[in-house]
Coordinates of N, CA, C and O in Angstrom, one line a residue:
T200 N 225.4 -155.8 34.2 CA 226.5 -155.8 35.1 C 227.3 -157.2 35.1 O 226.8 -158.2 34.6
S201 N 228.5 -157.2 35.6 CA 229.3 -158.4 35.5 C 228.8 -159.5 36.4 O 228.9 -160.6 36.0
E202 N 228.2 -159.1 37.5 CA 227.7 -160.1 38.4 C 226.5 -160.9 37.8 O 226.4 -162.1 37.9
L203 N 225.7 -160.1 37.1 CA 224.6 -160.7 36.4 C 225.1 -161.7 35.2 O 224.6 -162.8 35.1
N204 N 226.0 -161.2 34.5 CA 226.6 -162.0 33.4 C 227.2 -163.3 34.0 O 227.1 -164.3 33.4
N205 N 227.9 -163.1 35.1 CA 228.5 -164.3 35.7 C 227.5 -165.3 36.2 O 227.7 -166.5 36.1
A206 N 226.4 -164.8 36.7 CA 225.3 -165.7 37.2 C 224.7 -166.4 36.0 O 224.3 -167.6 36.1
V207 N 224.5 -165.7 34.9 CA 223.9 -166.4 33.7 C 224.9 -167.4 33.2 O 224.6 -168.6 32.9
A208 N 226.2 -167.0 33.1 CA 227.2 -167.9 32.5 C 227.4 -169.1 33.4 O 227.7 -170.2 32.9
G209 N 227.3 -168.9 34.7 CA 227.4 -170.1 35.7 C 226.2 -171.0 35.7 O 226.2 -172.0 36.4
G210 N 225.1 -170.6 35.0 CA 223.9 -171.4 35.0 C 223.0 -171.2 36.2 O 222.1 -172.0 36.5
Y211 N 223.2 -170.1 37.0 CA 222.3 -169.8 38.1 C 221.1 -169.0 37.7 O 220.1 -169.1 38.4
M212 N 221.2 -168.3 36.7 CA 220.1 -167.5 36.2 C 220.0 -167.7 34.7 O 220.9 -168.0 34.0
V213 N 218.7 -167.4 34.2 CA 218.5 -167.4 32.8 C 217.8 -166.1 32.4 O 217.1 -165.5 33.2
E214 N 218.0 -165.7 31.2 CA 217.4 -164.5 30.6 C 216.0 -165.0 30.2 O 215.9 -165.9 29.4
D215 N 215.0 -164.3 30.6 CA 213.6 -164.6 30.3 C 213.0 -163.3 29.7 O 212.6 -162.4 30.4
R216 N 213.0 -163.2 28.4 CA 212.5 -162.0 27.6 C 213.5 -160.9 28.0 O 214.7 -161.0 27.8
S217 N 213.0 -159.9 28.6 CA 213.9 -158.7 29.0 C 214.2 -158.8 30.5 O 214.7 -157.9 31.1
D218 N 213.9 -159.9 31.1 CA 214.1 -160.1 32.5 C 215.0 -161.2 32.8 O 215.4 -162.0 31.9
Y219 N 215.4 -161.4 34.0 CA 216.3 -162.5 34.5 C 215.6 -163.2 35.6 O 214.9 -162.5 36.4
R220 N 215.8 -164.5 35.7 CA 215.2 -165.2 36.8 C 216.2 -166.3 37.2 O 217.0 -166.8 36.4
F221 N 216.1 -166.7 38.5 CA 216.9 -167.8 39.0 C 216.4 -169.1 38.4 O 215.2 -169.3 38.2
V222 N 217.3 -170.1 38.1 CA 216.8 -171.4 37.5 C 216.1 -172.2 38.6 O 215.4 -173.2 38.2
H223 N 216.3 -172.0 39.8 CA 215.6 -172.8 40.9 C 215.4 -171.9 42.1 O 216.2 -171.0 42.4
D224 N 214.3 -172.2 42.8 CA 214.0 -171.4 44.0 C 215.1 -171.5 45.1 O 215.4 -170.6 45.8
K225 N 215.7 -172.7 45.2 CA 216.8 -172.9 46.2 C 218.0 -172.0 45.9 O 218.6 -171.5 46.8
I226 N 218.3 -171.7 44.7 CA 219.4 -170.8 44.3 C 219.0 -169.4 44.7 O 219.8 -168.6 45.2
R227 N 217.7 -169.0 44.4 CA 217.2 -167.7 44.8 C 217.3 -167.5 46.3 O 217.8 -166.5 46.8
E228 N 216.9 -168.5 47.1 CA 216.9 -168.5 48.5 C 218.3 -168.4 49.1 O 218.6 -167.6 50.0
A229 N 219.2 -169.2 48.5 CA 220.7 -169.1 48.9 C 221.3 -167.7 48.6 O 222.0 -167.2 49.4
S230 N 220.9 -167.2 47.4 CA 221.4 -165.9 47.1 C 220.9 -164.8 48.0 O 221.6 -163.9 48.4
Y231 N 219.6 -164.9 48.4 CA 219.0 -164.0 49.4 C 219.8 -164.0 50.7 O 220.0 -163.0 51.3
R232 N 220.1 -165.2 51.1 CA 220.8 -165.4 52.4 C 222.2 -164.8 52.4 O 222.8 -164.5 53.5
L233 N 222.7 -164.5 51.2 CA 224.0 -163.8 51.1 C 224.0 -162.4 51.5 O 225.0 -161.7 51.8
I234 N 222.8 -161.8 51.4 CA 222.6 -160.4 51.8 C 222.6 -160.3 53.3 O 221.9 -161.0 54.0
Q235 N 223.4 -159.4 53.8 CA 223.6 -159.1 55.2 C 222.2 -158.7 55.8 O 221.4 -158.0 55.2
A236 N 221.9 -159.2 57.0 CA 220.6 -159.0 57.6 C 220.3 -157.5 57.7 O 219.2 -157.1 57.5
N237 N 221.3 -156.7 58.0 CA 221.1 -155.2 58.1 C 220.9 -154.6 56.8 O 220.5 -153.4 56.7
E238 N 221.2 -155.3 55.7 CA 221.0 -154.7 54.4 C 219.7 -155.2 53.7 O 219.3 -154.7 52.7
Q239 N 219.0 -156.2 54.3 CA 217.8 -156.8 53.7 C 216.7 -155.8 53.6 O 216.0 -155.7 52.6
K240 N 216.5 -155.0 54.7 CA 215.5 -154.0 54.7 C 215.6 -153.0 53.6 O 214.7 -152.8 52.8
K241 N 216.8 -152.5 53.4 CA 217.1 -151.6 52.3 C 216.9 -152.3 50.9 O 216.4 -151.7 50.0
F242 N 217.3 -153.5 50.8 CA 217.2 -154.3 49.6 C 215.7 -154.3 49.2 O 215.4 -154.0 48.1
H243 N 214.8 -154.7 50.1 CA 213.4 -154.8 49.8 C 212.8 -153.5 49.4 O 212.1 -153.3 48.5
F244 N 213.2 -152.5 50.2 CA 212.7 -151.1 50.0 C 213.1 -150.6 48.6 O 212.3 -150.1 47.9
D245 N 214.4 -150.8 48.3 CA 214.9 -150.4 47.0 C 214.2 -151.1 45.8 O 213.8 -150.5 44.8
I246 N 213.9 -152.4 46.0 CA 213.2 -153.2 45.0 C 211.8 -152.6 44.8 O 211.3 -152.4 43.7
G247 N 211.1 -152.3 45.9 CA 209.8 -151.8 45.9 C 209.7 -150.4 45.2 O 208.9 -150.2 44.4
M248 N 210.7 -149.6 45.5 CA 210.7 -148.2 44.9 C 211.0 -148.3 43.5 O 210.4 -147.6 42.6
L249 N 211.9 -149.2 43.1 CA 212.2 -149.4 41.7 C 211.0 -149.9 40.9 O 210.7 -149.4 39.8
M250 N 210.3 -150.8 41.5 CA 209.1 -151.4 40.8 C 208.0 -150.3 40.7 O 207.4 -150.1 39.7
F251 N 207.9 -149.5 41.8 CA 206.9 -148.4 41.8 C 207.2 -147.4 40.7 O 206.3 -147.0 39.9
Y252 N 208.4 -146.9 40.7 CA 208.7 -145.8 39.7 C 208.9 -146.3 38.3 O 208.7 -145.5 37.4
S253 N 209.3 -147.5 38.1 CA 209.5 -148.0 36.7 C 208.3 -148.6 36.1 O 208.1 -148.6 34.9
G254 N 207.4 -149.1 37.0 CA 206.2 -149.7 36.5 C 205.0 -148.8 36.2 O 204.1 -149.1 35.5
G255 N 205.1 -147.6 36.7 CA 204.0 -146.6 36.4 C 202.9 -146.9 37.4 O 202.2 -147.9 37.3
Y256 N 202.7 -146.0 38.3 CA 201.7 -146.1 39.3 C 200.3 -146.3 38.8 O 199.5 -147.1 39.3
D257 N 200.0 -145.6 37.7 CA 198.6 -145.7 37.1 C 198.3 -147.0 36.5 O 197.2 -147.3 36.3
R258 N 199.3 -147.8 36.1 CA 199.1 -149.0 35.3 C 199.1 -150.2 36.2 O 199.1 -151.3 35.8
M259 N 199.2 -150.1 37.5 CA 199.4 -151.2 38.4 C 198.0 -151.9 38.6 O 197.0 -151.3 38.8
D260 N 198.1 -153.3 38.5 CA 197.0 -154.1 38.9 C 197.0 -154.4 40.4 O 198.0 -154.0 41.1
D261 N 196.0 -155.1 40.9 CA 195.9 -155.4 42.3 C 197.2 -156.1 42.8 O 197.7 -155.7 43.8
T262 N 197.6 -157.2 42.1 CA 198.7 -158.0 42.6 C 200.0 -157.1 42.6 O 200.7 -157.2 43.6
N263 N 200.2 -156.4 41.6 CA 201.4 -155.5 41.6 C 201.4 -154.5 42.7 O 202.4 -154.3 43.4
S264 N 200.3 -153.9 43.0 CA 200.2 -152.9 44.0 C 200.5 -153.5 45.4 O 201.2 -153.0 46.2
F265 N 200.0 -154.8 45.6 CA 200.3 -155.4 46.9 C 201.8 -155.8 47.0 O 202.4 -155.6 48.0
V266 N 202.4 -156.3 45.9 CA 203.8 -156.7 45.9 C 204.6 -155.4 46.2 O 205.6 -155.4 47.0
I267 N 204.4 -154.4 45.5 CA 205.1 -153.1 45.6 C 205.0 -152.6 47.0 O 206.0 -152.2 47.7
A268 N 203.8 -152.5 47.5 CA 203.5 -152.0 48.9 C 204.2 -152.8 49.9 O 204.8 -152.3 50.8
D269 N 204.2 -154.1 49.7 CA 204.9 -155.0 50.7 C 206.4 -154.8 50.7 O 207.0 -154.8 51.8
Q270 N 206.9 -154.6 49.5 CA 208.4 -154.4 49.5 C 208.8 -153.0 50.1 O 209.7 -152.9 50.9
I271 N 208.0 -152.0 49.7 CA 208.3 -150.7 50.3 C 208.1 -150.6 51.8 O 208.8 -149.9 52.5
S272 N 207.2 -151.4 52.3 CA 206.9 -151.4 53.7 C 208.1 -151.7 54.6 O 208.1 -151.4 55.8
Y273 N 209.1 -152.4 54.0 CA 210.3 -152.7 54.8 C 211.0 -151.4 55.2 O 211.8 -151.5 56.2
G274 N 210.8 -150.4 54.5 CA 211.6 -149.2 54.7 C 210.9 -147.9 54.7 O 211.4 -146.9 54.3
L275 N 209.7 -147.9 55.3 CA 208.9 -146.7 55.4 C 209.6 -145.6 56.0 O 209.5 -144.4 55.7
D276 N 210.5 -145.9 57.0 CA 211.2 -144.9 57.7 C 212.3 -144.2 56.9 O 212.9 -143.2 57.2
M277 N 212.6 -144.8 55.7 CA 213.6 -144.3 54.8 C 213.0 -143.2 53.9 O 213.8 -142.5 53.2
I278 N 211.7 -143.0 53.9 CA 211.1 -142.0 53.1 C 211.0 -140.7 53.9 O 210.2 -140.7 54.8
V279 N 211.8 -139.8 53.5 CA 211.8 -138.5 54.3 C 211.3 -137.3 53.5 O 210.9 -136.3 54.1
Y280 N 211.4 -137.4 52.2 CA 211.0 -136.2 51.4 C 209.5 -136.1 51.3 O 208.8 -137.1 50.9
P281 N 208.9 -135.0 51.8 CA 207.4 -135.0 51.9 C 206.6 -135.3 50.7 O 205.6 -136.1 50.8
P282 N 206.9 -134.8 49.5 CA 206.2 -135.2 48.3 C 206.2 -136.7 48.1 O 205.2 -137.3 47.7
Q283 N 207.3 -137.3 48.3 CA 207.5 -138.8 48.1 C 206.6 -139.5 49.2 O 206.0 -140.5 48.9
R284 N 206.6 -139.0 50.4 CA 205.8 -139.6 51.5 C 204.3 -139.6 51.1 O 203.6 -140.5 51.3
H285 N 203.9 -138.4 50.5 CA 202.5 -138.3 50.1 C 202.2 -139.3 49.0 O 201.1 -139.9 49.0
T286 N 203.1 -139.4 48.0 CA 202.8 -140.4 46.9 C 202.8 -141.8 47.4 O 201.9 -142.6 47.0
I287 N 203.7 -142.2 48.3 CA 203.7 -143.6 48.8 C 202.5 -143.8 49.7 O 201.9 -144.9 49.7
A288 N 202.1 -142.8 50.4 CA 200.9 -142.9 51.3 C 199.7 -143.2 50.4 O 198.8 -144.0 50.7
E289 N 199.6 -142.5 49.3 CA 198.5 -142.8 48.3 C 198.6 -144.2 47.8 O 197.5 -144.9 47.6
L290 N 199.8 -144.7 47.5 CA 199.9 -146.1 47.1 C 199.4 -147.1 48.1 O 198.6 -148.0 47.8
F291 N 199.7 -146.8 49.4 CA 199.2 -147.7 50.5 C 197.7 -147.6 50.7 O 197.0 -148.6 51.0
R292 N 197.2 -146.4 50.5 CA 195.7 -146.2 50.6 C 195.0 -147.0 49.5 O 194.1 -147.7 49.7
S293 N 195.6 -146.9 48.3 CA 195.0 -147.6 47.2 C 195.1 -149.2 47.4 O 194.2 -149.9 47.1
A294 N 196.2 -149.6 47.9 CA 196.4 -151.0 48.3 C 195.4 -151.5 49.3 O 194.8 -152.5 49.3
A295 N 195.1 -150.6 50.3 CA 194.1 -150.9 51.4 C 192.7 -151.0 50.8 O 192.0 -151.9 51.1
L296 N 192.4 -150.1 49.9 CA 191.1 -150.2 49.2 C 190.9 -151.4 48.4 O 189.9 -152.1 48.4
K297 N 192.0 -151.8 47.7 CA 191.9 -153.0 46.8 C 191.8 -154.3 47.7 O 191.1 -155.2 47.4
A298 N 192.5 -154.3 48.9 CA 192.4 -155.4 49.8 C 191.0 -155.5 50.4 O 190.5 -156.6 50.6
M299 N 190.4 -154.3 50.7 CA 189.0 -154.3 51.2 C 188.1 -154.9 50.2 O 187.2 -155.7 50.5
K300 N 188.3 -154.6 48.9 CA 187.4 -155.2 47.8 C 187.4 -156.7 47.8 O 186.4 -157.3 47.4
I301 N 188.6 -157.3 48.1 CA 188.7 -158.7 48.1 C 188.6 -159.4 49.4 O 188.9 -160.5 49.7
S302 N 188.0 -158.6 50.4 CA 187.8 -159.0 51.8 C 189.0 -159.5 52.5 O 189.0 -160.4 53.4
S303 N 190.2 -158.9 52.2 CA 191.4 -159.2 52.9 C 191.6 -158.0 53.9 O 192.4 -157.1 53.7
F304 N 190.8 -158.1 55.0 CA 190.7 -157.0 55.9 C 191.9 -156.7 56.7 O 192.3 -155.6 57.0
T305 N 192.6 -157.8 57.1 CA 193.8 -157.7 57.9 C 194.9 -157.0 57.0 O 195.6 -156.1 57.5
S306 N 195.0 -157.3 55.8 CA 195.9 -156.7 54.9 C 195.5 -155.2 54.7 O 196.4 -154.3 54.7
A307 N 194.3 -155.0 54.5 CA 193.8 -153.6 54.3 C 194.1 -152.7 55.5 O 194.6 -151.6 55.4
R308 N 194.0 -153.3 56.7 CA 194.3 -152.5 57.9 C 195.8 -152.2 58.0 O 196.2 -151.1 58.3
S309 N 196.6 -153.2 57.6 CA 198.1 -153.0 57.6 C 198.5 -152.0 56.6 O 199.3 -151.1 56.9
Y310 N 197.9 -152.0 55.4 CA 198.2 -151.0 54.4 C 197.8 -149.6 54.8 O 198.5 -148.6 54.6
A311 N 196.6 -149.5 55.4 CA 196.0 -148.2 55.9 C 196.9 -147.7 57.0 O 197.1 -146.5 57.1
R312 N 197.3 -148.6 57.9 CA 198.2 -148.1 59.0 C 199.5 -147.5 58.4 O 200.0 -146.5 58.9
A313 N 200.1 -148.2 57.4 CA 201.3 -147.7 56.8 C 201.1 -146.4 56.1 O 201.9 -145.5 56.2
A314 N 199.9 -146.2 55.5 CA 199.6 -145.0 54.8 C 199.5 -143.9 55.9 O 200.1 -142.8 55.7
E315 N 198.8 -144.1 57.0 CA 198.7 -143.1 58.0 C 200.1 -142.8 58.6 O 200.4 -141.6 58.9
S316 N 201.0 -143.7 58.7 CA 202.3 -143.5 59.3 C 203.1 -142.5 58.4 O 204.1 -141.9 58.9
L317 N 202.8 -142.4 57.1 CA 203.5 -141.5 56.2 C 202.9 -140.1 56.2 O 203.5 -139.2 55.6
L318 N 201.8 -139.9 56.9 CA 201.2 -138.5 56.9 C 202.1 -137.6 57.8 O 202.6 -138.1 58.8
P319 N 202.1 -136.4 57.5 CA 202.9 -135.5 58.4 C 202.2 -135.3 59.7 O 201.0 -135.6 59.8
T320 N 202.9 -134.8 60.7 CA 202.3 -134.6 62.0 C 201.1 -133.6 61.9 O 200.1 -133.7 62.6
D321 N 201.2 -132.6 61.0 CA 200.1 -131.6 60.8 C 199.3 -132.1 59.6 O 199.1 -131.3 58.6
C322 N 198.8 -133.3 59.6 CA 198.2 -133.9 58.4 C 196.9 -133.2 58.0 O 196.4 -133.5 56.9
F323 N 196.4 -132.4 58.8 CA 195.1 -131.7 58.4 C 195.4 -130.3 57.8 O 194.5 -129.5 57.7
N324 N 196.7 -130.1 57.4 CA 197.0 -128.8 56.7 C 196.4 -128.9 55.3 O 196.0 -129.9 54.9
D325 N 196.6 -127.8 54.6 CA 196.0 -127.7 53.2 C 196.6 -128.7 52.3 O 195.8 -129.3 51.5
S326 N 197.9 -129.0 52.4 CA 198.5 -129.9 51.4 C 198.2 -131.4 51.6 O 198.2 -132.2 50.7
S327 N 197.8 -131.8 52.9 CA 197.6 -133.2 53.2 C 196.2 -133.5 53.6 O 195.9 -134.6 53.9
Y328 N 195.4 -132.5 53.7 CA 194.0 -132.6 54.3 C 193.2 -133.7 53.6 O 192.7 -134.7 54.2
H329 N 193.0 -133.6 52.3 CA 192.2 -134.6 51.6 C 192.7 -136.0 51.6 O 192.0 -137.0 51.9
L330 N 194.0 -136.2 51.5 CA 194.6 -137.5 51.6 C 194.4 -138.0 53.0 O 194.1 -139.2 53.2
S331 N 194.6 -137.2 54.0 CA 194.5 -137.6 55.4 C 193.0 -138.1 55.6 O 192.8 -139.2 56.3
M332 N 192.1 -137.4 55.1 CA 190.7 -137.8 55.3 C 190.4 -139.1 54.7 O 189.7 -140.0 55.2
K333 N 190.9 -139.4 53.5 CA 190.7 -140.6 52.8 C 191.4 -141.8 53.5 O 190.9 -142.9 53.6
I334 N 192.6 -141.5 53.9 CA 193.4 -142.6 54.6 C 192.7 -143.0 55.9 O 192.5 -144.1 56.3
L335 N 192.3 -142.0 56.7 CA 191.7 -142.3 58.0 C 190.3 -143.0 57.8 O 189.9 -143.8 58.6
T336 N 189.6 -142.6 56.7 CA 188.3 -143.3 56.4 C 188.6 -144.8 56.1 O 187.9 -145.7 56.7
V337 N 189.5 -145.1 55.3 CA 189.8 -146.5 55.0 C 190.4 -147.2 56.2 O 190.1 -148.4 56.4
L338 N 191.2 -146.5 57.0 CA 191.7 -147.1 58.2 C 190.6 -147.5 59.2 O 190.5 -148.6 59.7
G339 N 189.6 -146.6 59.3 CA 188.5 -146.8 60.2 C 187.6 -148.0 59.7 O 187.2 -148.9 60.5
K340 N 187.4 -148.1 58.4 CA 186.7 -149.2 57.8 C 187.4 -150.5 58.0 O 186.8 -151.5 58.3
A341 N 188.7 -150.5 57.7 CA 189.5 -151.8 57.8 C 189.6 -152.2 59.2 O 189.4 -153.4 59.5
C342 N 189.8 -151.3 60.2 CA 189.9 -151.7 61.6 C 188.5 -152.2 62.1 O 188.5 -153.2 62.8
S343 N 187.5 -151.6 61.6 CA 186.1 -152.1 62.0 C 185.9 -153.5 61.5 O 185.4 -154.3 62.2
A344 N 186.3 -153.7 60.2 CA 186.1 -155.0 59.6 C 186.9 -156.1 60.3 O 186.6 -157.3 60.3
C345 N 188.0 -155.7 60.9 CA 188.9 -156.6 61.7 C 188.4 -156.8 63.1 O 189.0 -157.6 63.9
G346 N 187.4 -156.0 63.5 CA 186.9 -156.1 64.9 C 187.8 -155.3 65.8 O 187.7 -155.4 67.1
D347 N 188.6 -154.4 65.3 CA 189.5 -153.5 66.0 C 188.7 -152.2 66.3 O 189.0 -151.2 65.7
V348 N 187.7 -152.3 67.2 CA 186.8 -151.2 67.4 C 187.4 -149.9 67.9 O 187.2 -148.8 67.4
D349 N 188.3 -150.1 68.8 CA 189.0 -148.9 69.4 C 189.8 -148.1 68.4 O 189.7 -146.9 68.3
E350 N 190.6 -148.8 67.6 CA 191.4 -148.2 66.6 C 190.5 -147.6 65.5 O 190.7 -146.5 65.0
A351 N 189.4 -148.3 65.2 CA 188.4 -147.7 64.2 C 187.8 -146.4 64.7 O 187.8 -145.4 64.0
K352 N 187.4 -146.4 65.9 CA 186.8 -145.2 66.5 C 187.8 -144.1 66.6 O 187.5 -142.9 66.4
N353 N 189.1 -144.4 66.9 CA 190.1 -143.4 67.0 C 190.3 -142.7 65.6 O 190.4 -141.5 65.5
A354 N 190.4 -143.5 64.5 CA 190.6 -143.0 63.2 C 189.4 -142.1 62.8 O 189.6 -141.0 62.3
L355 N 188.2 -142.6 63.1 CA 187.0 -141.9 62.7 C 186.8 -140.6 63.5 O 186.4 -139.6 63.0
S356 N 187.2 -140.7 64.8 CA 187.2 -139.5 65.6 C 188.1 -138.4 65.1 O 187.8 -137.2 65.2
K357 N 189.2 -138.7 64.6 CA 190.2 -137.7 64.0 C 189.5 -137.0 62.9 O 189.6 -135.8 62.7
I358 N 188.7 -137.8 62.1 CA 188.0 -137.1 60.9 C 186.9 -136.2 61.5 O 186.8 -135.1 61.0
L359 N 186.2 -136.7 62.5 CA 185.1 -135.9 63.0 C 185.6 -134.6 63.7 O 184.9 -133.6 63.7
T360 N 186.8 -134.7 64.3 CA 187.3 -133.6 65.0 C 187.9 -132.6 64.0 O 187.8 -131.3 64.2
N361 N 188.6 -133.1 63.0 CA 189.3 -132.2 62.1 C 188.7 -131.9 60.7 O 189.2 -131.1 59.9
G362 N 187.6 -132.6 60.4 CA 186.9 -132.4 59.2 C 186.4 -130.9 59.0 O 186.0 -130.3 60.0
R363 N 186.5 -130.4 57.9 CA 186.2 -129.0 57.7 C 184.7 -128.7 57.3 O 184.2 -127.6 57.4
S364 N 184.0 -129.8 56.8 CA 182.7 -129.6 56.4 C 181.9 -130.9 56.7 O 182.5 -132.0 56.9
L365 N 180.6 -130.8 56.7 CA 179.7 -131.9 57.0 C 180.0 -133.0 55.9 O 180.0 -134.2 56.2
E366 N 180.2 -132.6 54.7 CA 180.4 -133.5 53.6 C 181.7 -134.3 53.8 O 181.7 -135.5 53.6
D367 N 182.7 -133.7 54.4 CA 184.0 -134.4 54.7 C 183.8 -135.4 55.8 O 184.5 -136.4 55.9
K368 N 182.8 -135.2 56.7 CA 182.6 -136.0 57.8 C 181.5 -137.1 57.7 O 181.4 -138.0 58.5
L369 N 180.8 -137.0 56.6 CA 179.6 -137.9 56.5 C 180.0 -139.4 56.6 O 179.3 -140.2 57.3
D370 N 181.0 -139.8 55.8 CA 181.4 -141.3 55.9 C 181.8 -141.6 57.3 O 181.5 -142.7 57.8
A371 N 182.5 -140.8 58.0 CA 183.0 -141.1 59.3 C 181.8 -141.2 60.3 O 181.7 -142.1 61.1
Y372 N 180.8 -140.3 60.1 CA 179.6 -140.4 60.9 C 178.9 -141.8 60.7 O 178.5 -142.5 61.6
Y373 N 178.8 -142.1 59.4 CA 178.1 -143.4 59.0 C 178.8 -144.6 59.7 O 178.2 -145.4 60.3
Y374 N 180.1 -144.6 59.6 CA 180.9 -145.8 60.1 C 180.9 -145.8 61.6 O 180.8 -146.8 62.3
M375 N 180.9 -144.6 62.2 CA 180.9 -144.5 63.7 C 179.5 -145.0 64.2 O 179.5 -145.7 65.2
I376 N 178.4 -144.6 63.5 CA 177.1 -145.1 63.9 C 177.0 -146.6 63.8 O 176.5 -147.3 64.7
Q377 N 177.6 -147.1 62.7 CA 177.6 -148.6 62.5 C 178.4 -149.3 63.7 O 177.9 -150.3 64.2
L378 N 179.5 -148.7 64.1 CA 180.2 -149.3 65.2 C 179.4 -149.2 66.5 O 179.4 -150.2 67.3
M379 N 178.8 -148.1 66.7 CA 178.0 -147.9 67.9 C 176.8 -148.9 68.0 O 176.5 -149.5 69.0
I380 N 176.2 -149.1 66.8 CA 175.0 -150.0 66.7 C 175.5 -151.5 67.0 O 174.9 -152.2 67.8
A381 N 176.7 -151.8 66.4 CA 177.3 -153.1 66.6 C 177.6 -153.4 68.1 O 177.5 -154.5 68.6
Q382 N 178.0 -152.3 68.8 CA 178.3 -152.4 70.2 C 177.1 -152.1 71.1 O 177.3 -152.0 72.3
Q383 N 176.0 -151.8 70.5 CA 174.8 -151.4 71.2 C 175.0 -150.2 72.2 O 174.6 -150.2 73.3
E384 N 175.7 -149.2 71.6 CA 176.0 -148.0 72.4 C 175.0 -146.9 72.2 O 175.0 -145.9 72.8
M385 N 174.1 -147.1 71.2 CA 173.2 -146.0 70.8 C 172.0 -146.0 71.7 O 171.4 -147.0 72.1

């Protein structure tokens, strides 16, 4: 685009392989401030979606999945198409699991909450059932790890109430028992 060519010609950006970058962080920050406040949310969301769809979901490493999820989180309310909501919910569930692995429990809880927010209101229907169970399990684990016992119990209770089989409910029973033992409720 002409704006990009002007930025390179003006010495504000340089071409780095097949990418472009600002020559200094202050230039990047000043450029960002030029974006209207009401457009910043869409800007971050668009960047996240572009990264998600161009980078290939299956090839993402931990850092990329966190960056992509963080960018997309600015505009979760912009995702209205159900299959896309399902796909992005899976991205956030995956980010939550990766955050749990590195003991970043607050981030895991945030990603799991975002994933849950993308589920349809009838999330235990046939098309969303398995993803809903997985998201609520990781949400329960993350909330528990953060000491957010009430939210953990709420997520796990949804699984116990709506699970279709004992196998679907086993993890929720396990984590619920752990919470009760920790609170000496048994």
